[in-house]
Amino acid sequence: MEWMAVIGNSIQYIEGHITENISVNSIAESVNLSPFYFQKGFAMLCGFTVSEYIRNRRLALAGNELATTDEKVIDIALKYGYDSPDSFAKAFTRFHGVTPVAVRKDAVMLKSFAPLKIKFSLEGGYTMDYKIVNKDEFTVIANVKKFSYEGANENVPLFWKEHFESGKGAVVCGAYGVNIDETMGKETFEYMIADPYLPGREVPEGFEKRTIPAFTWAVFPCVGPMPEALQDVNNKIYTEWLPATKDYEFAAGYCVEYYDDPSKYEKGTLDEKYYCEIWIPIKKK
């Protein structure tokens, strides 16, 4: 199924079940994709995660009902998935900038968030360099942190910044960035800033030793300043290359970023010629 159809069908499913207990798994099942793959493609094409879209739609609808009906606040909160007035009020205020009580008292401004509509446009038509590599399992030493998919594009680069500012770069230089979501369906994933592990090396406190399984990898080169160059190629992998390829599909919830030595470049990772790679595990369809 093409991504335009996937997004359109998933939006229809969400809108038809907006007051029910819907999940990424149930939406992905409705469009015949794995939750992991669907989440990735949705976020990259739409600019926000599935959870963000559902939350924003619910809060927009709740605001309209508060302004135009006499329903109790607690009933509206429960209708749109909040189990207490406090949790609803906090989320509502973050989204609309006013409290639910203020909506009932005054003619305040509310935010709208319309359902996504699919517009046809021609994209692609470019070439993507890649190679297929069989690689044995390998072990890394890593600084590990858990992230939500929501906001990951901003938070993972901040993790790299914190890693070096804290002095941990003296232990792990960051030859790899490894994304792990073994269930391929969660709202969160582990991210590792890692180096190859040397046998017998002591693992200092605050670091972990992890083994990356053997896979067949599709390897994509990225050239340009970080993190934009990496994020651009990553976007094209999930929204263009994977949907278009007839031979391969995603094999597991791993993604490896390989980084060249920044000292080789005049501007380090911000250099126009800086080189890194994205590896994704694949298998024959």
mmCIF file of C-alpha atoms in Angstrom:
data_model
loop_
_atom_site.group_PDB
_atom_site.id
_atom_site.type_symbol
_atom_site.label_atom_id
_atom_site.label_comp_id
_atom_site.label_asym_id
_atom_site.label_seq_id
_atom_site.Cartn_x
_atom_site.Cartn_y
_atom_site.Cartn_z
ATOM 1 C CA MET A 1 0.000 0.000 0.000
ATOM 2 C CA GLU A 2 1.352 3.460 -0.889
ATOM 3 C CA TRP A 3 1.954 5.879 1.959
ATOM 4 C CA MET A 4 -0.640 8.363 0.695
ATOM 5 C CA ALA A 5 -3.295 5.659 1.020
ATOM 6 C CA VAL A 6 -1.867 4.502 4.370
ATOM 7 C CA ILE A 7 -2.080 7.987 5.893
ATOM 8 C CA GLY A 8 -5.532 8.621 4.454
ATOM 9 C CA ASN A 9 -6.914 5.323 5.753
ATOM 10 C CA SER A 10 -5.276 5.724 9.162
ATOM 11 C CA ILE A 11 -6.764 9.220 9.573
ATOM 12 C CA GLN A 12 -10.210 7.870 8.702
ATOM 13 C CA TYR A 13 -9.761 5.126 11.304
ATOM 14 C CA ILE A 14 -8.630 7.616 13.984
ATOM 15 C CA GLU A 15 -11.494 10.025 13.284
ATOM 16 C CA GLY A 16 -14.005 7.172 13.401
ATOM 17 C CA HIS A 17 -12.706 5.967 16.787
ATOM 18 C CA ILE A 18 -11.540 9.266 18.336
ATOM 19 C CA THR A 19 -13.496 8.776 21.589
ATOM 20 C CA GLU A 20 -12.489 5.118 21.933
ATOM 21 C CA ASN A 21 -9.393 3.507 23.431
ATOM 22 C CA ILE A 22 -7.396 3.460 20.194
ATOM 23 C CA SER A 23 -3.711 2.566 20.069
ATOM 24 C CA VAL A 24 -0.869 2.651 17.564
ATOM 25 C CA ASN A 25 -1.209 -1.133 17.288
ATOM 26 C CA SER A 26 -4.893 -1.008 16.366
ATOM 27 C CA ILE A 27 -4.369 1.797 13.832
ATOM 28 C CA ALA A 28 -1.391 0.016 12.240
ATOM 29 C CA GLU A 29 -3.416 -3.207 12.046
ATOM 30 C CA SER A 30 -6.192 -1.325 10.215
ATOM 31 C CA VAL A 31 -3.725 -0.380 7.442
ATOM 32 C CA ASN A 32 -1.861 -3.735 7.452
ATOM 33 C CA LEU A 33 1.511 -2.438 8.643
ATOM 34 C CA SER A 34 3.702 -3.224 11.638
ATOM 35 C CA PRO A 35 3.272 -0.634 14.425
ATOM 36 C CA PHE A 36 6.990 0.200 14.281
ATOM 37 C CA TYR A 37 7.030 0.876 10.542
ATOM 38 C CA PHE A 38 3.695 2.738 10.621
ATOM 39 C CA GLN A 39 4.819 5.026 13.465
ATOM 40 C CA LYS A 40 8.022 5.920 11.654
ATOM 41 C CA GLY A 41 6.323 6.707 8.358
ATOM 42 C CA PHE A 42 3.453 8.661 9.946
ATOM 43 C CA ALA A 43 5.761 10.887 11.974
ATOM 44 C CA MET A 44 8.083 11.607 9.077
ATOM 45 C CA LEU A 45 5.317 12.383 6.593
ATOM 46 C CA CYS A 46 3.009 14.304 8.928
ATOM 47 C CA GLY A 47 5.513 16.130 11.122
ATOM 48 C CA PHE A 48 4.185 14.763 14.415
ATOM 49 C CA THR A 49 3.663 11.368 16.008
ATOM 50 C CA VAL A 50 0.433 9.359 15.969
ATOM 51 C CA SER A 51 -0.006 10.053 19.695
ATOM 52 C CA GLU A 52 0.434 13.797 19.182
ATOM 53 C CA TYR A 53 -2.146 13.794 16.403
ATOM 54 C CA ILE A 54 -4.714 11.909 18.493
ATOM 55 C CA ARG A 55 -4.111 14.091 21.566
ATOM 56 C CA ASN A 56 -4.377 17.346 19.594
ATOM 57 C CA ARG A 57 -7.559 16.239 17.828
ATOM 58 C CA ARG A 58 -9.168 15.199 21.110
ATOM 59 C CA LEU A 59 -8.261 18.443 22.869
ATOM 60 C CA ALA A 60 -9.520 20.525 19.951
ATOM 61 C CA LEU A 61 -12.835 18.640 19.965
ATOM 62 C CA ALA A 62 -13.069 18.920 23.757
ATOM 63 C CA GLY A 63 -12.570 22.687 23.527
ATOM 64 C CA ASN A 64 -15.381 22.989 21.017
ATOM 65 C CA GLU A 65 -17.724 20.960 23.228
ATOM 66 C CA LEU A 66 -16.880 23.051 26.288
ATOM 67 C CA ALA A 67 -17.677 26.218 24.355
ATOM 68 C CA THR A 68 -20.881 25.023 22.683
ATOM 69 C CA THR A 69 -22.544 22.552 25.072
ATOM 70 C CA ASP A 70 -23.555 22.293 28.721
ATOM 71 C CA GLU A 71 -21.883 18.924 29.284
ATOM 72 C CA LYS A 72 -19.983 18.587 32.543
ATOM 73 C CA VAL A 73 -16.218 19.050 32.365
ATOM 74 C CA ILE A 74 -15.621 15.597 33.879
ATOM 75 C CA ASP A 75 -17.862 13.972 31.251
ATOM 76 C CA ILE A 76 -15.989 15.672 28.417
ATOM 77 C CA ALA A 77 -12.680 14.693 30.019
ATOM 78 C CA LEU A 78 -13.718 11.032 30.215
ATOM 79 C CA LYS A 79 -15.094 11.122 26.675
ATOM 80 C CA TYR A 80 -11.716 12.151 25.298
ATOM 81 C CA GLY A 81 -9.570 9.736 27.277
ATOM 82 C CA TYR A 82 -8.711 11.568 30.520
ATOM 83 C CA ASP A 83 -9.468 9.743 33.758
ATOM 84 C CA SER A 84 -9.437 12.803 36.035
ATOM 85 C CA PRO A 85 -10.342 16.513 35.822
ATOM 86 C CA ASP A 86 -6.784 17.446 36.860
ATOM 87 C CA SER A 87 -5.044 15.542 34.056
ATOM 88 C CA PHE A 88 -7.572 16.916 31.556
ATOM 89 C CA ALA A 89 -7.142 20.484 32.827
ATOM 90 C CA LYS A 90 -3.335 20.304 32.537
ATOM 91 C CA ALA A 91 -3.402 18.925 28.996
ATOM 92 C CA PHE A 92 -6.186 21.300 27.954
ATOM 93 C CA THR A 93 -4.326 24.345 29.302
ATOM 94 C CA ARG A 94 -1.067 23.347 27.586
ATOM 95 C CA PHE A 95 -2.885 23.030 24.267
ATOM 96 C CA HIS A 96 -5.366 25.928 24.381
ATOM 97 C CA GLY A 97 -3.556 28.329 26.728
ATOM 98 C CA VAL A 98 -6.667 28.645 28.941
ATOM 99 C CA THR A 99 -8.299 26.386 31.525
ATOM 100 C CA PRO A 100 -11.540 24.459 30.921
ATOM 101 C CA VAL A 101 -13.180 26.594 33.622
ATOM 102 C CA ALA A 102 -12.204 29.790 31.792
ATOM 103 C CA VAL A 103 -13.908 28.532 28.636
ATOM 104 C CA ARG A 104 -17.184 28.252 30.534
ATOM 105 C CA LYS A 105 -16.831 31.646 32.221
ATOM 106 C CA ASP A 106 -15.604 33.851 29.379
ATOM 107 C CA ALA A 107 -15.565 34.076 25.595
ATOM 108 C CA VAL A 108 -11.926 32.994 25.331
ATOM 109 C CA MET A 109 -9.898 32.106 22.253
ATOM 110 C CA LEU A 110 -9.500 28.379 21.580
ATOM 111 C CA LYS A 111 -7.136 26.537 19.246
ATOM 112 C CA SER A 112 -8.436 24.383 16.420
ATOM 113 C CA PHE A 113 -6.664 21.311 15.042
ATOM 114 C CA ALA A 114 -8.345 20.091 11.884
ATOM 115 C CA PRO A 115 -8.139 16.500 10.641
ATOM 116 C CA LEU A 116 -5.332 15.860 8.191
ATOM 117 C CA LYS A 117 -6.307 15.951 4.530
ATOM 118 C CA ILE A 118 -4.275 14.244 1.832
ATOM 119 C CA LYS A 119 -3.253 16.367 -1.143
ATOM 120 C CA PHE A 120 -1.630 14.757 -4.172
ATOM 121 C CA SER A 121 1.904 15.880 -5.007
ATOM 122 C CA LEU A 122 4.713 14.390 -7.058
ATOM 123 C CA GLU A 123 7.829 13.589 -5.042
ATOM 124 C CA GLY A 124 10.825 11.307 -5.415
ATOM 125 C CA GLY A 125 12.439 10.917 -8.807
ATOM 126 C CA TYR A 126 15.870 11.070 -7.189
ATOM 127 C CA THR A 127 18.450 8.345 -6.655
ATOM 128 C CA MET A 128 19.470 6.946 -3.282
ATOM 129 C CA ASP A 129 22.850 5.285 -2.864
ATOM 130 C CA TYR A 130 22.883 2.172 -0.709
ATOM 131 C CA LYS A 131 24.582 -1.193 -0.366
ATOM 132 C CA ILE A 132 23.523 -4.513 1.156
ATOM 133 C CA VAL A 133 25.951 -5.896 3.756
ATOM 134 C CA ASN A 134 25.870 -9.117 5.796
ATOM 135 C CA LYS A 135 27.418 -8.440 9.191
ATOM 136 C CA ASP A 136 28.094 -10.744 12.134
ATOM 137 C CA GLU A 137 27.000 -9.729 15.609
ATOM 138 C CA PHE A 138 29.228 -7.147 17.259
ATOM 139 C CA THR A 139 29.585 -5.798 20.771
ATOM 140 C CA VAL A 140 29.661 -2.155 21.829
ATOM 141 C CA ILE A 141 30.255 -0.143 24.978
ATOM 142 C CA ALA A 142 27.548 2.450 25.289
ATOM 143 C CA ASN A 143 25.885 5.322 27.112
ATOM 144 C CA VAL A 144 22.209 4.285 27.018
ATOM 145 C CA LYS A 145 19.063 6.387 27.424
ATOM 146 C CA LYS A 146 15.365 5.772 26.783
ATOM 147 C CA PHE A 147 13.369 8.183 24.603
ATOM 148 C CA SER A 148 9.821 8.714 23.439
ATOM 149 C CA TYR A 149 9.314 8.810 19.690
ATOM 150 C CA GLU A 150 7.568 12.108 20.299
ATOM 151 C CA GLY A 151 10.234 14.816 20.186
ATOM 152 C CA ALA A 152 13.064 12.382 19.399
ATOM 153 C CA ASN A 153 14.508 14.531 16.572
ATOM 154 C CA GLU A 154 15.210 17.277 19.104
ATOM 155 C CA ASN A 155 16.012 15.169 22.178
ATOM 156 C CA VAL A 156 18.522 12.696 20.704
ATOM 157 C CA PRO A 157 20.893 15.501 19.521
ATOM 158 C CA LEU A 158 20.602 16.982 23.042
ATOM 159 C CA PHE A 159 21.658 13.587 24.440
ATOM 160 C CA TRP A 160 24.799 13.715 22.290
ATOM 161 C CA LYS A 161 25.508 17.238 23.559
ATOM 162 C CA GLU A 162 25.053 16.151 27.196
ATOM 163 C CA HIS A 163 27.278 13.111 26.590
ATOM 164 C CA PHE A 164 30.261 15.236 25.580
ATOM 165 C CA GLU A 165 29.628 18.108 27.982
ATOM 166 C CA SER A 166 29.602 15.640 30.913
ATOM 167 C CA GLY A 167 33.017 14.253 29.926
ATOM 168 C CA LYS A 168 31.682 10.854 28.860
ATOM 169 C CA GLY A 169 33.180 11.422 25.409
ATOM 170 C CA ALA A 170 36.551 10.544 26.956
ATOM 171 C CA VAL A 171 35.225 6.982 27.466
ATOM 172 C CA VAL A 172 32.996 6.607 24.397
ATOM 173 C CA CYS A 173 33.805 8.769 21.377
ATOM 174 C CA GLY A 174 30.552 7.974 19.589
ATOM 175 C CA ALA A 175 31.419 5.884 16.553
ATOM 176 C CA TYR A 176 27.822 4.593 16.601
ATOM 177 C CA GLY A 177 24.368 5.820 17.481
ATOM 178 C CA VAL A 178 22.083 2.807 17.930
ATOM 179 C CA ASN A 179 18.289 2.917 18.059
ATOM 180 C CA ILE A 180 16.681 -0.194 19.604
ATOM 181 C CA ASP A 181 12.965 -1.015 19.785
ATOM 182 C CA GLU A 182 12.928 -4.812 19.894
ATOM 183 C CA THR A 183 9.135 -5.114 20.095
ATOM 184 C CA MET A 184 8.730 -2.750 17.102
ATOM 185 C CA GLY A 185 5.562 -1.345 18.582
ATOM 186 C CA LYS A 186 6.256 0.690 21.699
ATOM 187 C CA GLU A 187 5.950 4.425 22.249
ATOM 188 C CA THR A 188 9.566 4.481 23.443
ATOM 189 C CA PHE A 189 12.954 3.218 22.301
ATOM 190 C CA GLU A 190 16.495 2.925 23.645
ATOM 191 C CA TYR A 191 19.248 4.991 22.097
ATOM 192 C CA MET A 192 22.935 4.219 22.590
ATOM 193 C CA ILE A 193 25.969 6.400 21.990
ATOM 194 C CA ALA A 194 28.495 3.639 21.437
ATOM 195 C CA ASP A 195 31.982 2.520 20.434
ATOM 196 C CA PRO A 196 33.253 -0.956 19.487
ATOM 197 C CA TYR A 197 33.940 -2.947 22.654
ATOM 198 C CA LEU A 198 37.473 -4.238 23.089
ATOM 199 C CA PRO A 199 37.534 -7.700 24.771
ATOM 200 C CA GLY A 200 38.649 -7.508 28.375
ATOM 201 C CA ARG A 201 37.999 -3.796 28.637
ATOM 202 C CA GLU A 202 36.453 -2.676 31.906
ATOM 203 C CA VAL A 203 33.010 -1.124 31.561
ATOM 204 C CA PRO A 204 32.924 2.019 33.744
ATOM 205 C CA GLU A 205 29.936 2.981 35.854
ATOM 206 C CA GLY A 206 27.294 4.739 33.769
ATOM 207 C CA PHE A 207 28.032 2.647 30.653
ATOM 208 C CA GLU A 208 26.780 -0.701 29.381
ATOM 209 C CA LYS A 209 28.095 -3.506 27.185
ATOM 210 C CA ARG A 210 25.571 -4.518 24.506
ATOM 211 C CA THR A 211 25.631 -6.947 21.580
ATOM 212 C CA ILE A 212 24.061 -6.000 18.242
ATOM 213 C CA PRO A 213 22.725 -9.178 16.539
ATOM 214 C CA ALA A 214 23.852 -10.412 13.134
ATOM 215 C CA PHE A 215 21.711 -9.009 10.333
ATOM 216 C CA THR A 216 21.664 -8.246 6.652
ATOM 217 C CA TRP A 217 21.891 -4.457 6.605
ATOM 218 C CA ALA A 218 20.934 -1.865 4.010
ATOM 219 C CA VAL A 219 23.608 0.834 4.392
ATOM 220 C CA PHE A 220 22.848 4.408 3.314
ATOM 221 C CA PRO A 221 25.542 7.129 3.144
ATOM 222 C CA CYS A 222 24.796 10.606 4.538
ATOM 223 C CA VAL A 223 26.920 13.621 3.599
ATOM 224 C CA GLY A 224 26.546 17.057 5.148
ATOM 225 C CA PRO A 225 26.149 18.877 8.490
ATOM 226 C CA MET A 226 24.636 16.950 11.389
ATOM 227 C CA PRO A 227 21.912 16.295 12.413
ATOM 228 C CA GLU A 228 20.051 17.611 9.343
ATOM 229 C CA ALA A 229 21.837 15.401 6.774
ATOM 230 C CA LEU A 230 21.177 12.269 8.829
ATOM 231 C CA GLN A 231 17.539 13.148 9.478
ATOM 232 C CA ASP A 232 16.938 13.894 5.790
ATOM 233 C CA VAL A 233 18.270 10.499 4.660
ATOM 234 C CA ASN A 234 16.396 8.747 7.473
ATOM 235 C CA ASN A 235 13.172 10.382 6.314
ATOM 236 C CA LYS A 236 13.731 9.238 2.717
ATOM 237 C CA ILE A 237 14.496 5.669 3.810
ATOM 238 C CA TYR A 238 11.154 5.245 5.577
ATOM 239 C CA THR A 239 8.958 7.282 3.259
ATOM 240 C CA GLU A 240 10.522 6.538 -0.140
ATOM 241 C CA TRP A 241 13.027 3.659 -0.222
ATOM 242 C CA LEU A 242 11.245 1.081 1.933
ATOM 243 C CA PRO A 243 7.793 1.614 0.359
ATOM 244 C CA ALA A 244 9.305 1.471 -3.143
ATOM 245 C CA THR A 245 11.593 -1.545 -2.798
ATOM 246 C CA LYS A 246 10.094 -4.794 -4.078
ATOM 247 C CA ASP A 247 12.670 -7.130 -2.557
ATOM 248 C CA TYR A 248 13.153 -6.162 1.097
ATOM 249 C CA GLU A 249 11.271 -5.261 4.244
ATOM 250 C CA PHE A 250 12.251 -4.218 7.764
ATOM 251 C CA ALA A 251 13.684 -7.188 9.689
ATOM 252 C CA ALA A 252 13.937 -5.954 13.289
ATOM 253 C CA GLY A 253 13.689 -2.930 15.561
ATOM 254 C CA TYR A 254 17.291 -1.812 15.190
ATOM 255 C CA CYS A 255 18.844 1.149 13.405
ATOM 256 C CA VAL A 256 22.571 1.927 13.503
ATOM 257 C CA GLU A 257 24.182 5.273 12.722
ATOM 258 C CA TYR A 258 27.889 5.058 11.921
ATOM 259 C CA TYR A 259 29.872 8.298 12.345
ATOM 260 C CA ASP A 260 33.214 9.103 10.746
ATOM 261 C CA ASP A 261 35.895 10.773 12.883
ATOM 262 C CA PRO A 262 34.893 14.488 13.111
ATOM 263 C CA SER A 263 38.552 15.550 13.498
ATOM 264 C CA LYS A 264 39.097 14.681 9.819
ATOM 265 C CA TYR A 265 36.848 17.583 8.794
ATOM 266 C CA GLU A 266 37.485 21.316 9.069
ATOM 267 C CA LYS A 267 34.127 22.011 10.737
ATOM 268 C CA GLY A 268 33.707 18.630 12.430
ATOM 269 C CA THR A 269 30.178 17.263 12.295
ATOM 270 C CA LEU A 270 28.945 20.595 10.891
ATOM 271 C CA ASP A 271 31.130 20.313 7.804
ATOM 272 C CA GLU A 272 29.457 20.207 4.375
ATOM 273 C CA LYS A 273 31.471 17.065 3.575
ATOM 274 C CA TYR A 274 30.987 15.275 6.892
ATOM 275 C CA TYR A 275 30.245 11.572 6.333
ATOM 276 C CA CYS A 276 28.110 9.111 8.270
ATOM 277 C CA GLU A 277 25.888 6.115 7.481
ATOM 278 C CA ILE A 278 22.498 4.725 8.447
ATOM 279 C CA TRP A 279 22.157 0.948 8.675
ATOM 280 C CA ILE A 280 18.750 -0.717 8.773
ATOM 281 C CA PRO A 281 18.240 -4.494 9.163
ATOM 282 C CA ILE A 282 16.350 -6.001 6.231
ATOM 283 C CA LYS A 283 15.066 -9.368 5.060
ATOM 284 C CA LYS A 284 13.681 -10.720 1.799
ATOM 285 C CA LYS A 285 9.951 -10.296 1.367
#
